[in-house]
């Protein structure tokens, strides 16, 4: 965590220098404002990571003598198969096409999105993958 905090703080310093140079050179307010906002966001993320690094145990990435295998372990639980993202993808595509072609397409996309969300949330409460 200490490495990431330092990286974001160095990135924030670089963005600040570029924002000042860009602002003085171009005199364009939108890009200069965007760069200063990017600086602020990098400082917030870097501060959070540096602040959190003091409260957690030292990770393998903070040890210069660590091996790649030191961080190995369980990554998490992932569903082996699921049809719900397909329903959400089709429903989302229809919903975005409704913005282009007409809002009436939302009548067809909303049920697909609701069915996809419902199925995804309750995926492991029924069927062969039931966990409870």
mmCIF file of N, CA and C in Angstrom:
data_model
loop_
_atom_site.group_PDB
_atom_site.id
_atom_site.type_symbol
_atom_site.label_atom_id
_atom_site.label_comp_id
_atom_site.label_asym_id
_atom_site.label_seq_id
_atom_site.Cartn_x
_atom_site.Cartn_y
_atom_site.Cartn_z
ATOM 1 N N UNK A 1 0.814 -1.200 0.000
ATOM 2 C CA UNK A 1 0.000 0.000 0.000
ATOM 3 C C UNK A 1 0.856 1.262 0.000
ATOM 4 N N UNK A 2 2.021 1.201 0.600
ATOM 5 C CA UNK A 2 2.876 2.388 0.637
ATOM 6 C C UNK A 2 3.343 2.764 -0.757
ATOM 7 N N UNK A 3 3.574 1.748 -1.587
ATOM 8 C CA UNK A 3 4.052 2.006 -2.945
ATOM 9 C C UNK A 3 2.981 2.734 -3.753
ATOM 10 N N UNK A 4 1.741 2.268 -3.658
ATOM 11 C CA UNK A 4 0.681 2.916 -4.420
ATOM 12 C C UNK A 4 0.455 4.358 -3.981
ATOM 13 N N UNK A 5 0.509 4.602 -2.684
ATOM 14 C CA UNK A 5 0.337 5.966 -2.196
ATOM 15 C C UNK A 5 1.406 6.899 -2.736
ATOM 16 N N UNK A 6 2.654 6.431 -2.717
ATOM 17 C CA UNK A 6 3.744 7.250 -3.255
ATOM 18 C C UNK A 6 3.591 7.467 -4.755
ATOM 19 N N UNK A 7 3.155 6.426 -5.461
ATOM 20 C CA UNK A 7 2.984 6.568 -6.908
ATOM 21 C C UNK A 7 1.935 7.627 -7.235
ATOM 22 N N UNK A 8 0.813 7.608 -6.521
ATOM 23 C CA UNK A 8 -0.222 8.596 -6.797
ATOM 24 C C UNK A 8 0.216 9.998 -6.389
ATOM 25 N N UNK A 9 0.978 10.125 -5.321
ATOM 26 C CA UNK A 9 1.450 11.453 -4.927
ATOM 27 C C UNK A 9 2.472 11.999 -5.927
ATOM 28 N N UNK A 10 3.349 11.138 -6.456
ATOM 29 C CA UNK A 10 4.271 11.578 -7.510
ATOM 30 C C UNK A 10 3.507 11.921 -8.785
ATOM 31 N N UNK A 11 2.473 11.145 -9.089
ATOM 32 C CA UNK A 11 1.638 11.460 -10.253
ATOM 33 C C UNK A 11 0.952 12.806 -10.066
ATOM 34 N N UNK A 12 0.485 13.080 -8.854
ATOM 35 C CA UNK A 12 -0.158 14.365 -8.573
ATOM 36 C C UNK A 12 0.821 15.516 -8.769
ATOM 37 N N UNK A 13 2.060 15.338 -8.334
ATOM 38 C CA UNK A 13 3.066 16.378 -8.537
ATOM 39 C C UNK A 13 3.304 16.618 -10.024
ATOM 40 N N UNK A 14 3.409 15.537 -10.797
ATOM 41 C CA UNK A 14 3.596 15.676 -12.245
ATOM 42 C C UNK A 14 2.409 16.388 -12.896
ATOM 43 N N UNK A 15 1.189 16.004 -12.500
ATOM 44 C CA UNK A 15 0.001 16.646 -13.080
ATOM 45 C C UNK A 15 -0.046 18.118 -12.700
ATOM 46 N N UNK A 16 0.362 18.466 -11.479
ATOM 47 C CA UNK A 16 0.385 19.878 -11.064
ATOM 48 C C UNK A 16 1.357 20.677 -11.920
ATOM 49 N N UNK A 17 2.541 20.138 -12.148
ATOM 50 C CA UNK A 17 3.524 20.843 -12.992
ATOM 51 C C UNK A 17 2.977 21.012 -14.403
ATOM 52 N N UNK A 18 2.380 19.945 -14.944
ATOM 53 C CA UNK A 18 1.824 20.026 -16.301
ATOM 54 C C UNK A 18 0.648 20.998 -16.369
ATOM 55 N N UNK A 19 -0.150 21.070 -15.299
ATOM 56 C CA UNK A 19 -1.281 22.002 -15.283
ATOM 57 C C UNK A 19 -0.795 23.443 -15.299
ATOM 58 N N UNK A 20 0.253 23.722 -14.535
ATOM 59 C CA UNK A 20 0.799 25.090 -14.513
ATOM 60 C C UNK A 20 1.394 25.449 -15.863
ATOM 61 N N UNK A 21 2.185 24.537 -16.424
ATOM 62 C CA UNK A 21 2.796 24.801 -17.739
ATOM 63 C C UNK A 21 1.720 24.966 -18.799
ATOM 64 N N UNK A 22 0.739 24.074 -18.804
ATOM 65 C CA UNK A 22 -0.332 24.140 -19.799
ATOM 66 C C UNK A 22 -1.156 25.413 -19.643
ATOM 67 N N UNK A 23 -1.442 25.782 -18.383
ATOM 68 C CA UNK A 23 -2.237 26.988 -18.147
ATOM 69 C C UNK A 23 -1.528 28.250 -18.589
ATOM 70 N N UNK A 24 -0.212 28.344 -18.325
ATOM 71 C CA UNK A 24 0.545 29.529 -18.732
ATOM 72 C C UNK A 24 0.766 29.564 -20.239
ATOM 73 N N UNK A 25 0.943 28.405 -20.838
ATOM 74 C CA UNK A 25 1.269 28.353 -22.267
ATOM 75 C C UNK A 25 0.031 28.518 -23.140
ATOM 76 N N UNK A 26 -1.060 27.842 -22.796
ATOM 77 C CA UNK A 26 -2.216 27.843 -23.695
ATOM 78 C C UNK A 26 -3.263 28.902 -23.341
ATOM 79 N N UNK A 27 -3.332 29.283 -22.083
ATOM 80 C CA UNK A 27 -4.343 30.226 -21.597
ATOM 81 C C UNK A 27 -5.752 29.740 -21.914
ATOM 82 N N UNK A 28 -5.930 28.430 -21.882
ATOM 83 C CA UNK A 28 -7.224 27.799 -22.174
ATOM 84 C C UNK A 28 -7.799 27.295 -20.850
ATOM 85 N N UNK A 29 -8.966 27.811 -20.427
ATOM 86 C CA UNK A 29 -9.445 27.514 -19.075
ATOM 87 C C UNK A 29 -9.975 26.091 -18.876
ATOM 88 N N UNK A 30 -10.577 25.482 -19.884
ATOM 89 C CA UNK A 30 -11.190 24.168 -19.685
ATOM 90 C C UNK A 30 -10.135 23.087 -19.430
ATOM 91 N N UNK A 31 -9.107 23.033 -20.252
ATOM 92 C CA UNK A 31 -8.056 22.043 -20.069
ATOM 93 C C UNK A 31 -7.265 22.270 -18.799
ATOM 94 N N UNK A 32 -7.014 23.533 -18.480
ATOM 95 C CA UNK A 32 -6.282 23.850 -17.253
ATOM 96 C C UNK A 32 -7.081 23.417 -16.033
ATOM 97 N N UNK A 33 -8.385 23.677 -16.053
ATOM 98 C CA UNK A 33 -9.242 23.255 -14.942
ATOM 99 C C UNK A 33 -9.272 21.742 -14.833
ATOM 100 N N UNK A 34 -9.352 21.046 -15.959
ATOM 101 C CA UNK A 34 -9.367 19.584 -15.938
ATOM 102 C C UNK A 34 -8.066 19.031 -15.354
ATOM 103 N N UNK A 35 -6.942 19.634 -15.707
ATOM 104 C CA UNK A 35 -5.670 19.172 -15.151
ATOM 105 C C UNK A 35 -5.584 19.439 -13.654
ATOM 106 N N UNK A 36 -6.052 20.588 -13.197
ATOM 107 C CA UNK A 36 -6.038 20.856 -11.758
ATOM 108 C C UNK A 36 -6.983 19.920 -11.009
ATOM 109 N N UNK A 37 -8.115 19.583 -11.619
ATOM 110 C CA UNK A 37 -9.009 18.612 -10.996
ATOM 111 C C UNK A 37 -8.359 17.225 -10.956
ATOM 112 N N UNK A 38 -7.641 16.864 -12.009
ATOM 113 C CA UNK A 38 -6.897 15.604 -12.005
ATOM 114 C C UNK A 38 -5.843 15.583 -10.910
ATOM 115 N N UNK A 39 -5.198 16.722 -10.701
ATOM 116 C CA UNK A 39 -4.238 16.849 -9.599
ATOM 117 C C UNK A 39 -4.927 16.611 -8.262
ATOM 118 N N UNK A 40 -6.070 17.235 -8.077
ATOM 119 C CA UNK A 40 -6.800 17.063 -6.815
ATOM 120 C C UNK A 40 -7.231 15.620 -6.586
ATOM 121 N N UNK A 41 -7.706 14.971 -7.636
ATOM 122 C CA UNK A 41 -8.112 13.578 -7.491
ATOM 123 C C UNK A 41 -6.923 12.679 -7.170
ATOM 124 N N UNK A 42 -5.792 12.916 -7.794
ATOM 125 C CA UNK A 42 -4.600 12.112 -7.507
ATOM 126 C C UNK A 42 -4.114 12.328 -6.081
ATOM 127 N N UNK A 43 -4.200 13.550 -5.597
ATOM 128 C CA UNK A 43 -3.803 13.821 -4.212
ATOM 129 C C UNK A 43 -4.742 13.092 -3.250
ATOM 130 N N UNK A 44 -6.046 13.115 -3.529
ATOM 131 C CA UNK A 44 -6.984 12.437 -2.632
ATOM 132 C C UNK A 44 -6.728 10.938 -2.590
ATOM 133 N N UNK A 45 -6.527 10.324 -3.748
ATOM 134 C CA UNK A 45 -6.277 8.883 -3.789
ATOM 135 C C UNK A 45 -4.938 8.560 -3.124
ATOM 136 N N UNK A 46 -3.911 9.338 -3.430
ATOM 137 C CA UNK A 46 -2.606 9.102 -2.824
ATOM 138 C C UNK A 46 -2.632 9.266 -1.315
ATOM 139 N N UNK A 47 -3.317 10.282 -0.827
ATOM 140 C CA UNK A 47 -3.416 10.484 0.617
ATOM 141 C C UNK A 47 -4.160 9.326 1.267
ATOM 142 N N UNK A 48 -5.251 8.890 0.650
ATOM 143 C CA UNK A 48 -6.017 7.770 1.209
ATOM 144 C C UNK A 48 -5.158 6.510 1.277
ATOM 145 N N UNK A 49 -4.450 6.202 0.204
ATOM 146 C CA UNK A 49 -3.620 5.003 0.198
ATOM 147 C C UNK A 49 -2.474 5.104 1.199
ATOM 148 N N UNK A 50 -1.851 6.271 1.301
ATOM 149 C CA UNK A 50 -0.766 6.450 2.266
ATOM 150 C C UNK A 50 -1.292 6.394 3.705
ATOM 151 N N UNK A 51 -2.469 6.962 3.936
ATOM 152 C CA UNK A 51 -3.080 6.943 5.260
ATOM 153 C C UNK A 51 -3.482 5.525 5.655
ATOM 154 N N UNK A 52 -4.029 4.774 4.714
ATOM 155 C CA UNK A 52 -4.460 3.400 4.981
ATOM 156 C C UNK A 52 -3.268 2.469 5.157
ATOM 157 N N UNK A 53 -2.161 2.756 4.502
ATOM 158 C CA UNK A 53 -0.986 1.883 4.578
ATOM 159 C C UNK A 53 -0.449 1.785 5.999
ATOM 160 N N UNK A 54 -0.663 2.811 6.801
ATOM 161 C CA UNK A 54 -0.183 2.767 8.177
ATOM 162 C C UNK A 54 -1.028 1.854 9.056
ATOM 163 N N UNK A 55 -2.258 1.575 8.641
ATOM 164 C CA UNK A 55 -3.174 0.792 9.455
ATOM 165 C C UNK A 55 -3.219 -0.690 9.091
ATOM 166 N N UNK A 56 -2.649 -1.071 7.970
ATOM 167 C CA UNK A 56 -2.675 -2.473 7.545
ATOM 168 C C UNK A 56 -1.283 -3.070 7.701
ATOM 169 N N UNK A 57 -1.250 -4.405 7.713
ATOM 170 C CA UNK A 57 0.034 -5.085 7.799
ATOM 171 C C UNK A 57 0.839 -4.843 6.538
ATOM 172 N N UNK A 58 2.135 -5.050 6.642
ATOM 173 C CA UNK A 58 2.999 -4.860 5.486
ATOM 174 C C UNK A 58 2.716 -5.954 4.459
ATOM 175 N N UNK A 59 2.510 -5.556 3.231
ATOM 176 C CA UNK A 59 2.235 -6.496 2.160
ATOM 177 C C UNK A 59 3.538 -6.881 1.474
ATOM 178 N N UNK A 60 3.462 -7.882 0.624
ATOM 179 C CA UNK A 60 4.667 -8.347 -0.066
ATOM 180 C C UNK A 60 5.214 -7.277 -1.006
ATOM 181 N N UNK A 61 4.357 -6.434 -1.540
ATOM 182 C CA UNK A 61 4.833 -5.403 -2.459
ATOM 183 C C UNK A 61 5.646 -4.321 -1.757
ATOM 184 N N UNK A 62 5.525 -4.246 -0.438
ATOM 185 C CA UNK A 62 6.314 -3.285 0.322
ATOM 186 C C UNK A 62 7.676 -3.830 0.712
ATOM 187 N N UNK A 63 7.887 -5.136 0.529
ATOM 188 C CA UNK A 63 9.146 -5.782 0.878
ATOM 189 C C UNK A 63 10.009 -5.916 -0.373
ATOM 190 N N UNK A 64 11.200 -5.348 -0.335
ATOM 191 C CA UNK A 64 12.073 -5.393 -1.510
ATOM 192 C C UNK A 64 12.603 -6.792 -1.786
ATOM 193 N N UNK A 65 12.599 -7.677 -0.802
ATOM 194 C CA UNK A 65 13.105 -9.042 -0.960
ATOM 195 C C UNK A 65 11.992 -10.059 -1.207
ATOM 196 N N UNK A 66 10.767 -9.603 -1.462
ATOM 197 C CA UNK A 66 9.628 -10.514 -1.608
ATOM 198 C C UNK A 66 9.627 -11.178 -2.984
ATOM 199 N N UNK A 67 9.048 -12.379 -3.027
ATOM 200 C CA UNK A 67 8.841 -13.091 -4.287
ATOM 201 C C UNK A 67 7.415 -12.862 -4.763
ATOM 202 N N UNK A 68 7.168 -13.229 -6.009
ATOM 203 C CA UNK A 68 5.825 -13.091 -6.563
ATOM 204 C C UNK A 68 4.850 -13.997 -5.817
ATOM 205 N N UNK A 69 5.311 -15.173 -5.414
ATOM 206 C CA UNK A 69 4.452 -16.145 -4.743
ATOM 207 C C UNK A 69 4.043 -15.709 -3.340
ATOM 208 N N UNK A 70 4.653 -14.688 -2.785
ATOM 209 C CA UNK A 70 4.315 -14.256 -1.431
ATOM 210 C C UNK A 70 2.912 -13.665 -1.342
ATOM 211 N N UNK A 71 2.416 -13.114 -2.422
ATOM 212 C CA UNK A 71 1.056 -12.554 -2.440
ATOM 213 C C UNK A 71 0.037 -13.556 -2.952
ATOM 214 N N UNK A 72 0.455 -14.785 -3.251
ATOM 215 C CA UNK A 72 -0.456 -15.787 -3.790
ATOM 216 C C UNK A 72 -1.468 -16.181 -2.726
ATOM 217 N N UNK A 73 -2.606 -16.579 -3.182
ATOM 218 C CA UNK A 73 -3.666 -17.009 -2.275
ATOM 219 C C UNK A 73 -4.992 -16.943 -2.988
ATOM 220 N N UNK A 74 -6.043 -17.073 -2.225
ATOM 221 C CA UNK A 74 -7.374 -17.055 -2.809
ATOM 222 C C UNK A 74 -7.710 -15.649 -3.287
ATOM 223 N N UNK A 75 -8.126 -15.551 -4.522
ATOM 224 C CA UNK A 75 -8.461 -14.262 -5.101
ATOM 225 C C UNK A 75 -9.890 -13.875 -4.750
ATOM 226 N N UNK A 76 -10.782 -14.847 -4.756
ATOM 227 C CA UNK A 76 -12.176 -14.587 -4.444
ATOM 228 C C UNK A 76 -13.056 -15.662 -5.022
ATOM 229 N N UNK A 77 -14.346 -15.478 -4.896
ATOM 230 C CA UNK A 77 -15.296 -16.448 -5.418
ATOM 231 C C UNK A 77 -15.949 -15.862 -6.662
ATOM 232 N N UNK A 78 -15.949 -16.630 -7.722
ATOM 233 C CA UNK A 78 -16.549 -16.190 -8.972
ATOM 234 C C UNK A 78 -17.546 -17.245 -9.431
ATOM 235 N N UNK A 79 -18.650 -16.823 -9.956
ATOM 236 C CA UNK A 79 -19.671 -17.747 -10.437
ATOM 237 C C UNK A 79 -19.112 -18.579 -11.594
ATOM 238 N N UNK A 80 -19.321 -19.893 -11.567
ATOM 239 C CA UNK A 80 -18.767 -20.722 -12.633
ATOM 240 C C UNK A 80 -19.432 -20.468 -13.980
ATOM 241 N N UNK A 81 -20.713 -20.197 -13.964
ATOM 242 C CA UNK A 81 -21.436 -19.903 -15.200
ATOM 243 C C UNK A 81 -22.685 -19.105 -14.829
ATOM 244 N N UNK A 82 -23.054 -18.210 -15.680
ATOM 245 C CA UNK A 82 -24.225 -17.396 -15.410
ATOM 246 C C UNK A 82 -24.762 -16.829 -16.718
ATOM 247 N N UNK A 83 -26.064 -16.890 -16.885
ATOM 248 C CA UNK A 83 -26.713 -16.315 -18.056
ATOM 249 C C UNK A 83 -27.209 -14.899 -17.773
ATOM 250 N N UNK A 84 -27.101 -14.450 -16.549
ATOM 251 C CA UNK A 84 -27.654 -13.148 -16.183
ATOM 252 C C UNK A 84 -26.948 -11.971 -16.867
ATOM 253 N N UNK A 85 -25.620 -11.984 -17.037
ATOM 254 C CA UNK A 85 -24.994 -10.865 -17.742
ATOM 255 C C UNK A 85 -25.469 -10.715 -19.182
ATOM 256 N N UNK A 86 -25.846 -11.819 -19.811
ATOM 257 C CA UNK A 86 -26.384 -11.729 -21.176
ATOM 258 C C UNK A 86 -27.700 -10.960 -21.179
ATOM 259 N N UNK A 87 -28.577 -11.270 -20.233
ATOM 260 C CA UNK A 87 -29.843 -10.555 -20.127
ATOM 261 C C UNK A 87 -29.616 -9.074 -19.828
ATOM 262 N N UNK A 88 -28.692 -8.794 -18.923
ATOM 263 C CA UNK A 88 -28.398 -7.391 -18.604
ATOM 264 C C UNK A 88 -27.774 -6.667 -19.793
ATOM 265 N N UNK A 89 -26.915 -7.357 -20.532
ATOM 266 C CA UNK A 89 -26.295 -6.736 -21.698
ATOM 267 C C UNK A 89 -27.311 -6.402 -22.782
ATOM 268 N N UNK A 90 -28.204 -7.343 -23.062
ATOM 269 C CA UNK A 90 -29.233 -7.089 -24.083
ATOM 270 C C UNK A 90 -30.179 -5.992 -23.613
ATOM 271 N N UNK A 91 -30.577 -6.037 -22.337
ATOM 272 C CA UNK A 91 -31.463 -4.999 -21.805
ATOM 273 C C UNK A 91 -30.797 -3.630 -21.809
ATOM 274 N N UNK A 92 -29.523 -3.588 -21.445
ATOM 275 C CA UNK A 92 -28.801 -2.310 -21.463
ATOM 276 C C UNK A 92 -28.623 -1.775 -22.868
ATOM 277 N N UNK A 93 -28.343 -2.665 -23.827
ATOM 278 C CA UNK A 93 -28.205 -2.223 -25.216
ATOM 279 C C UNK A 93 -29.522 -1.671 -25.740
ATOM 280 N N UNK A 94 -30.628 -2.347 -25.424
ATOM 281 C CA UNK A 94 -31.935 -1.836 -25.855
ATOM 282 C C UNK A 94 -32.249 -0.498 -25.189
ATOM 283 N N UNK A 95 -31.880 -0.361 -23.915
ATOM 284 C CA UNK A 95 -32.144 0.900 -23.211
ATOM 285 C C UNK A 95 -31.361 2.047 -23.841
ATOM 286 N N UNK A 96 -30.093 1.811 -24.190
ATOM 287 C CA UNK A 96 -29.314 2.870 -24.822
ATOM 288 C C UNK A 96 -29.779 3.135 -26.248
ATOM 289 N N UNK A 97 -30.273 2.096 -26.923
ATOM 290 C CA UNK A 97 -30.844 2.330 -28.253
ATOM 291 C C UNK A 97 -32.142 3.122 -28.144
ATOM 292 N N UNK A 98 -32.819 3.003 -26.990
ATOM 293 C CA UNK A 98 -34.030 3.790 -26.772
ATOM 294 C C UNK A 98 -33.754 5.274 -26.735
ATOM 295 N N UNK A 99 -32.575 5.664 -26.308
ATOM 296 C CA UNK A 99 -32.214 7.080 -26.309
ATOM 297 C C UNK A 99 -32.082 7.574 -27.753
ATOM 298 N N UNK A 100 -31.597 6.710 -28.633
ATOM 299 C CA UNK A 100 -31.368 7.109 -30.021
ATOM 300 C C UNK A 100 -32.643 7.019 -30.846
ATOM 301 N N UNK A 101 -33.325 5.876 -30.775
ATOM 302 C CA UNK A 101 -34.439 5.614 -31.686
ATOM 303 C C UNK A 101 -35.804 5.981 -31.127
ATOM 304 N N UNK A 102 -35.936 5.984 -29.842
ATOM 305 C CA UNK A 102 -37.219 6.334 -29.249
ATOM 306 C C UNK A 102 -37.354 5.734 -27.864
ATOM 307 N N UNK A 103 -38.003 6.467 -26.993
ATOM 308 C CA UNK A 103 -38.127 6.038 -25.608
ATOM 309 C C UNK A 103 -39.024 4.818 -25.468
ATOM 310 N N UNK A 104 -39.787 4.472 -26.491
ATOM 311 C CA UNK A 104 -40.662 3.316 -26.424
ATOM 312 C C UNK A 104 -39.870 2.011 -26.277
ATOM 313 N N UNK A 105 -38.595 2.002 -26.659
ATOM 314 C CA UNK A 105 -37.771 0.798 -26.495
ATOM 315 C C UNK A 105 -37.513 0.473 -25.021
ATOM 316 N N UNK A 106 -37.681 1.456 -24.148
ATOM 317 C CA UNK A 106 -37.489 1.199 -22.727
ATOM 318 C C UNK A 106 -38.550 0.246 -22.179
ATOM 319 N N UNK A 107 -39.719 0.185 -22.820
ATOM 320 C CA UNK A 107 -40.749 -0.760 -22.395
ATOM 321 C C UNK A 107 -40.295 -2.200 -22.599
ATOM 322 N N UNK A 108 -39.422 -2.431 -23.566
ATOM 323 C CA UNK A 108 -38.901 -3.772 -23.815
ATOM 324 C C UNK A 108 -37.616 -4.039 -23.023
ATOM 325 N N UNK A 109 -36.847 -3.006 -22.773
ATOM 326 C CA UNK A 109 -35.565 -3.208 -22.098
ATOM 327 C C UNK A 109 -35.703 -3.281 -20.585
ATOM 328 N N UNK A 110 -36.647 -2.562 -20.005
ATOM 329 C CA UNK A 110 -36.797 -2.552 -18.547
ATOM 330 C C UNK A 110 -37.083 -3.944 -17.978
ATOM 331 N N UNK A 111 -37.989 -4.737 -18.566
ATOM 332 C CA UNK A 111 -38.179 -6.091 -18.017
ATOM 333 C C UNK A 111 -36.934 -6.961 -18.133
ATOM 334 N N UNK A 112 -36.182 -6.840 -19.218
ATOM 335 C CA UNK A 112 -34.957 -7.620 -19.354
ATOM 336 C C UNK A 112 -33.935 -7.232 -18.282
ATOM 337 N N UNK A 113 -33.817 -5.950 -18.015
ATOM 338 C CA UNK A 113 -32.876 -5.495 -16.993
ATOM 339 C C UNK A 113 -33.319 -5.961 -15.611
ATOM 340 N N UNK A 114 -34.606 -5.863 -15.309
ATOM 341 C CA UNK A 114 -35.103 -6.287 -13.998
ATOM 342 C C UNK A 114 -34.928 -7.792 -13.821
ATOM 343 N N UNK A 115 -35.242 -8.579 -14.858
ATOM 344 C CA UNK A 115 -35.076 -10.035 -14.786
ATOM 345 C C UNK A 115 -33.597 -10.385 -14.614
ATOM 346 N N UNK A 116 -32.722 -9.706 -15.347
ATOM 347 C CA UNK A 116 -31.291 -9.971 -15.223
ATOM 348 C C UNK A 116 -30.760 -9.638 -13.840
ATOM 349 N N UNK A 117 -31.161 -8.498 -13.291
ATOM 350 C CA UNK A 117 -30.716 -8.120 -11.948
ATOM 351 C C UNK A 117 -31.263 -9.079 -10.890
ATOM 352 N N UNK A 118 -32.535 -9.425 -11.020
ATOM 353 C CA UNK A 118 -33.153 -10.342 -10.072
ATOM 354 C C UNK A 118 -32.442 -11.703 -10.103
ATOM 355 N N UNK A 119 -32.200 -12.198 -11.302
ATOM 356 C CA UNK A 119 -31.528 -13.491 -11.434
ATOM 357 C C UNK A 119 -30.105 -13.464 -10.917
ATOM 358 N N UNK A 120 -29.401 -12.354 -11.139
ATOM 359 C CA UNK A 120 -28.015 -12.251 -10.698
ATOM 360 C C UNK A 120 -27.916 -12.175 -9.171
ATOM 361 N N UNK A 121 -28.833 -11.424 -8.553
ATOM 362 C CA UNK A 121 -28.799 -11.275 -7.099
ATOM 363 C C UNK A 121 -29.138 -12.601 -6.417
ATOM 364 N N UNK A 122 -30.143 -13.324 -6.940
ATOM 365 C CA UNK A 122 -30.601 -14.550 -6.298
ATOM 366 C C UNK A 122 -30.089 -15.801 -7.004
ATOM 367 N N UNK A 123 -28.960 -15.691 -7.671
ATOM 368 C CA UNK A 123 -28.411 -16.786 -8.457
ATOM 369 C C UNK A 123 -28.048 -18.002 -7.606
ATOM 370 N N UNK A 124 -27.553 -17.785 -6.431
ATOM 371 C CA UNK A 124 -27.093 -18.887 -5.598
ATOM 372 C C UNK A 124 -28.105 -19.268 -4.527
ATOM 373 N N UNK A 125 -29.358 -18.871 -4.692
ATOM 374 C CA UNK A 125 -30.405 -19.246 -3.750
ATOM 375 C C UNK A 125 -31.311 -20.343 -4.300
ATOM 376 N N UNK A 126 -31.089 -20.752 -5.552
ATOM 377 C CA UNK A 126 -31.922 -21.812 -6.140
ATOM 378 C C UNK A 126 -31.102 -22.566 -7.189
ATOM 379 N N UNK A 127 -31.583 -23.729 -7.564
ATOM 380 C CA UNK A 127 -30.927 -24.500 -8.621
ATOM 381 C C UNK A 127 -29.748 -25.300 -8.109
ATOM 382 N N UNK A 128 -28.949 -25.793 -9.042
ATOM 383 C CA UNK A 128 -27.838 -26.674 -8.686
ATOM 384 C C UNK A 128 -26.705 -25.968 -7.958
ATOM 385 N N UNK A 129 -26.595 -24.651 -8.074
ATOM 386 C CA UNK A 129 -25.526 -23.908 -7.400
ATOM 387 C C UNK A 129 -25.966 -23.317 -6.070
ATOM 388 N N UNK A 130 -27.059 -23.837 -5.516
ATOM 389 C CA UNK A 130 -27.577 -23.321 -4.264
ATOM 390 C C UNK A 130 -26.548 -23.517 -3.153
ATOM 391 N N UNK A 131 -26.291 -22.471 -2.372
ATOM 392 C CA UNK A 131 -25.274 -22.535 -1.324
ATOM 393 C C UNK A 131 -25.853 -22.550 0.068
ATOM 394 N N UNK A 132 -27.154 -22.372 0.195
ATOM 395 C CA UNK A 132 -27.736 -22.343 1.552
ATOM 396 C C UNK A 132 -28.744 -23.442 1.724
#
